[in-house]
PDB file of N, CA and C in Angstrom:
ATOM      1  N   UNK A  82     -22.165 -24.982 -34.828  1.00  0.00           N
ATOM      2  CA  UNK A  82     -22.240 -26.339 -34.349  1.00  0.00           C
ATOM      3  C   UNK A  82     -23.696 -26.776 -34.327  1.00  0.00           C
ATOM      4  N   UNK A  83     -23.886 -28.087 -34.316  1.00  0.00           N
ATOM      5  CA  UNK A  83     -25.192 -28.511 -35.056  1.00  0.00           C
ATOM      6  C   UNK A  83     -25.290 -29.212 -33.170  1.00  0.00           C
ATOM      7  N   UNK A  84     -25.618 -28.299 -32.387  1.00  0.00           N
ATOM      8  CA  UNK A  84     -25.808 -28.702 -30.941  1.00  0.00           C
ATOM      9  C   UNK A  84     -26.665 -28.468 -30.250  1.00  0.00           C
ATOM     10  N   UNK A  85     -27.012 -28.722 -29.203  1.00  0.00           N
ATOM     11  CA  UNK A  85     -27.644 -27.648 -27.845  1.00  0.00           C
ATOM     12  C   UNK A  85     -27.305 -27.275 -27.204  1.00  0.00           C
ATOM     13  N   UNK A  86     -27.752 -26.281 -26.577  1.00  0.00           N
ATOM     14  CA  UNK A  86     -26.641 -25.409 -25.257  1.00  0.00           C
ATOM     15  C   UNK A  86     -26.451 -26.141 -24.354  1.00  0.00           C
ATOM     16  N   UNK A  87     -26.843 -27.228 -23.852  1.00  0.00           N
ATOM     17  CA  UNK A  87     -26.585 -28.082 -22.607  1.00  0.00           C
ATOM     18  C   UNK A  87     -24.975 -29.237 -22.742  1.00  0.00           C
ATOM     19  N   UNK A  88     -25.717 -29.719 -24.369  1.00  0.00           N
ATOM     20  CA  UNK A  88     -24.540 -30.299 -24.642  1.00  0.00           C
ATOM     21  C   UNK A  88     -23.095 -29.681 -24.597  1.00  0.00           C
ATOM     22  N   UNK A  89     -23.404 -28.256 -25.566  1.00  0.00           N
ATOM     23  CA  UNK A  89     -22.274 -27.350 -25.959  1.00  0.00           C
ATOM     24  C   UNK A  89     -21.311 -27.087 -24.310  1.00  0.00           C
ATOM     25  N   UNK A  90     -22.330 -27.115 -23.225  1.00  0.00           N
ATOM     26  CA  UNK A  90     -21.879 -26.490 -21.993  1.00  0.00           C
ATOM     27  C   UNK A  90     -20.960 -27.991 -21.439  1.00  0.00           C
ATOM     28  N   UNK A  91     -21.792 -28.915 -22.056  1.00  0.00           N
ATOM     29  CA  UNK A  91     -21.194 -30.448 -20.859  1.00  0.00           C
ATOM     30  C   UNK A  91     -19.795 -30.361 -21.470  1.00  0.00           C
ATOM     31  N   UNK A  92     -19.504 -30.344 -22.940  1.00  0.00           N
ATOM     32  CA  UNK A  92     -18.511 -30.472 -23.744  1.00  0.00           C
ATOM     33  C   UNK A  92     -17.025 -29.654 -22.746  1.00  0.00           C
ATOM     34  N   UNK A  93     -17.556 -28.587 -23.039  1.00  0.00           N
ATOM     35  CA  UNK A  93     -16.804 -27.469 -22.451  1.00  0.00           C
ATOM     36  C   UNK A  93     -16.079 -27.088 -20.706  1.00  0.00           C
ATOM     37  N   UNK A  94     -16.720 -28.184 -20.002  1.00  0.00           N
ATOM     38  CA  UNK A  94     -16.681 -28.457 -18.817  1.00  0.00           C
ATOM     39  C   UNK A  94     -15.526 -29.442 -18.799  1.00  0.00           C
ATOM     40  N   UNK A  95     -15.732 -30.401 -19.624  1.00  0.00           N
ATOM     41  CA  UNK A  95     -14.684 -31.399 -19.754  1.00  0.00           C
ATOM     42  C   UNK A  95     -13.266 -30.955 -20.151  1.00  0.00           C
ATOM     43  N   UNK A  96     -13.690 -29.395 -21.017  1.00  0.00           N
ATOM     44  CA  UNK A  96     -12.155 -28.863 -21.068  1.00  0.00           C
ATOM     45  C   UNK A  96     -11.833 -27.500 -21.193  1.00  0.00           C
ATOM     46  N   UNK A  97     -12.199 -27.511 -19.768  1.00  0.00           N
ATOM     47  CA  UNK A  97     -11.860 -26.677 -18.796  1.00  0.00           C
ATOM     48  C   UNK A  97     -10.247 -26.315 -18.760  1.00  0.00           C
ATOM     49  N   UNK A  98      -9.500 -27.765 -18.492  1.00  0.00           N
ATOM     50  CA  UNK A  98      -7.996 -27.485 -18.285  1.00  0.00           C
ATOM     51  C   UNK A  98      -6.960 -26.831 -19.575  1.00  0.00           C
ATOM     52  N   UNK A  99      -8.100 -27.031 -21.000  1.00  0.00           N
ATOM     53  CA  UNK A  99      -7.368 -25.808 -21.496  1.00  0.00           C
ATOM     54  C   UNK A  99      -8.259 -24.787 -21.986  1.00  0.00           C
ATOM     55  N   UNK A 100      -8.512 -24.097 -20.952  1.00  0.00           N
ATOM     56  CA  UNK A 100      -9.183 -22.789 -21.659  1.00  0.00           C
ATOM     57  C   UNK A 100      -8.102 -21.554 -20.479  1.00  0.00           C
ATOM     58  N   UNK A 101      -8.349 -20.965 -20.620  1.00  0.00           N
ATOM     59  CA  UNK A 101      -7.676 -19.640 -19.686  1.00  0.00           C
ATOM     60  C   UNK A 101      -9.194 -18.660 -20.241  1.00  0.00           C
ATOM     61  N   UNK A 102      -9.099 -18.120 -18.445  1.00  0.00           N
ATOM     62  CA  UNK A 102     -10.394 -17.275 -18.397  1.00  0.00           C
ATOM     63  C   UNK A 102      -9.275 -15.136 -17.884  1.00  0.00           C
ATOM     64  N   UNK A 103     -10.228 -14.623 -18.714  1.00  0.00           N
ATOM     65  CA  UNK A 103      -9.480 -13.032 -18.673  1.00  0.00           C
ATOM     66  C   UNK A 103     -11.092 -12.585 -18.417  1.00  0.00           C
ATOM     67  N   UNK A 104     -10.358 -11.274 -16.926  1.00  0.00           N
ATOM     68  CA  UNK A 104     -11.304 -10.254 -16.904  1.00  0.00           C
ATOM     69  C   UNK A 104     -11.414  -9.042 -17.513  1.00  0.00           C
ATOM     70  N   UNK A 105     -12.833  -8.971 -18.178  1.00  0.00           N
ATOM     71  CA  UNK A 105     -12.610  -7.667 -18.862  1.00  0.00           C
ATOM     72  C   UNK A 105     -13.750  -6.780 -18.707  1.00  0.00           C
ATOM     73  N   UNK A 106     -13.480  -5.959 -17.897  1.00  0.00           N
ATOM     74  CA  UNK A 106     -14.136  -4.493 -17.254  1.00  0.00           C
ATOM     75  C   UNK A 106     -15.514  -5.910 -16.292  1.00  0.00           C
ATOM     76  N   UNK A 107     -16.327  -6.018 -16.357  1.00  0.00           N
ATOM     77  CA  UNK A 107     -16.726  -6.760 -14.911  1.00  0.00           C
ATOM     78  C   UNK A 107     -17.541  -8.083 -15.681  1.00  0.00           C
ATOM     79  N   UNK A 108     -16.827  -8.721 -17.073  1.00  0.00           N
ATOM     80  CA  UNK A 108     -17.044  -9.676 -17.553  1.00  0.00           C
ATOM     81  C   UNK A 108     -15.869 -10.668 -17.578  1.00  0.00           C
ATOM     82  N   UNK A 109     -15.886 -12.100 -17.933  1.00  0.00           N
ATOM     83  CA  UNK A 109     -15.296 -12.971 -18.105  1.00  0.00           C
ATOM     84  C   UNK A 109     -15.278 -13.717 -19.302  1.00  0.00           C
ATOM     85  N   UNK A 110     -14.397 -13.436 -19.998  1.00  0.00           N
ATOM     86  CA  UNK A 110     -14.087 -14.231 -20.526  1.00  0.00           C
ATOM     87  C   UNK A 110     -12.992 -15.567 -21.218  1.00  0.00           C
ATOM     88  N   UNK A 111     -13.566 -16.490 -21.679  1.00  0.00           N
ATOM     89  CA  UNK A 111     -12.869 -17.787 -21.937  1.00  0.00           C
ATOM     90  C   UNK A 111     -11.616 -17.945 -22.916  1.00  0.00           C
ATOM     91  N   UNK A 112     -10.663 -18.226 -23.015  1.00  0.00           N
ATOM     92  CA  UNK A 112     -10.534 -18.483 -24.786  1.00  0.00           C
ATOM     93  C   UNK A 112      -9.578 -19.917 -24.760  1.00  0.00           C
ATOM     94  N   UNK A 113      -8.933 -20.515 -25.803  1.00  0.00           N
ATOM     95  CA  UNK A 113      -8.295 -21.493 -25.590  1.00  0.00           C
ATOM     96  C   UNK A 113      -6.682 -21.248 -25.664  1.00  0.00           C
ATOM     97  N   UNK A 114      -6.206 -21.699 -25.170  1.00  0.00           N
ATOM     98  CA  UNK A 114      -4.700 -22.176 -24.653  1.00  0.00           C
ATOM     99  C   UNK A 114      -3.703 -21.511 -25.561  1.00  0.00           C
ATOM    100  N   UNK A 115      -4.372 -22.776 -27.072  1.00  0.00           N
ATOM    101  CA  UNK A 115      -3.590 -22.692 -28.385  1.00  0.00           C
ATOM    102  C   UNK A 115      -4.674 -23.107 -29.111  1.00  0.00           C
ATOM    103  N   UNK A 116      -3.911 -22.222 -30.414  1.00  0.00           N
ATOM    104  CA  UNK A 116      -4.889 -22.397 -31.681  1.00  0.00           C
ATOM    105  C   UNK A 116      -4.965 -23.635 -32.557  1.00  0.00           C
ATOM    106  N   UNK A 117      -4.472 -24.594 -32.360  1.00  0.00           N
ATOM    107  CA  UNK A 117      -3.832 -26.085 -33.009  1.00  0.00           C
ATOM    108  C   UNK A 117      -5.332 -26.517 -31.973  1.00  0.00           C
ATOM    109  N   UNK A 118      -5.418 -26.581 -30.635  1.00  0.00           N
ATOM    110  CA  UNK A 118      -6.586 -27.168 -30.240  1.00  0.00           C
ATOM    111  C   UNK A 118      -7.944 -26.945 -30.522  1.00  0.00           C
ATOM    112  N   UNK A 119      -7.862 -25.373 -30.935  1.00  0.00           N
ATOM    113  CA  UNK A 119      -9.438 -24.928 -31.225  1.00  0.00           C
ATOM    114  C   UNK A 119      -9.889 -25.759 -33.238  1.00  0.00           C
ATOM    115  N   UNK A 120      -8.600 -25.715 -33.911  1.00  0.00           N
ATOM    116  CA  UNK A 120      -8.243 -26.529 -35.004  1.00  0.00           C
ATOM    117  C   UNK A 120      -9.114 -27.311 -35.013  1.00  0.00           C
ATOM    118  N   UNK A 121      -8.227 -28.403 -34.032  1.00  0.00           N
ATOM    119  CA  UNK A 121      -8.828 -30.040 -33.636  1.00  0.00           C
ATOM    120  C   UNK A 121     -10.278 -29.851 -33.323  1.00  0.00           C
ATOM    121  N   UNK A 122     -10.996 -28.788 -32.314  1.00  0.00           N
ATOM    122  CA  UNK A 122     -12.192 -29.126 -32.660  1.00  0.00           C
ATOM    123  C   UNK A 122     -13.048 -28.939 -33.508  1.00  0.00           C
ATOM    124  N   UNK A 123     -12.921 -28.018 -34.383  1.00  0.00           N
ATOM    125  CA  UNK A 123     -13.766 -27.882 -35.799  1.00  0.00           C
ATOM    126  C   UNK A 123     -13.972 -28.801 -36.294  1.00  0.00           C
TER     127      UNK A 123
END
């Protein structure tokens, strides 16, 4: 992405309601919902 990390972060805040967050060993991580949405944002 042709971005900055601030932007990349504001973006990502806004969609929040579809990401699902998994713990793994004493990290977190994000991913999205469904793959049709991660699609749409490319």
């Amino acid at each position: 992405m042709d971005t900055d990390e601030y932007e990349f972060e504001r973006v990502l805040e806004n969609c929040l309601e579809f990401l699902q967050q998994k713990r793994i060993a004493s990290e977190t991580h994000d991913s999205l919902y469904h793959s049709n949405f991660r699609d749409w944002l490319g």
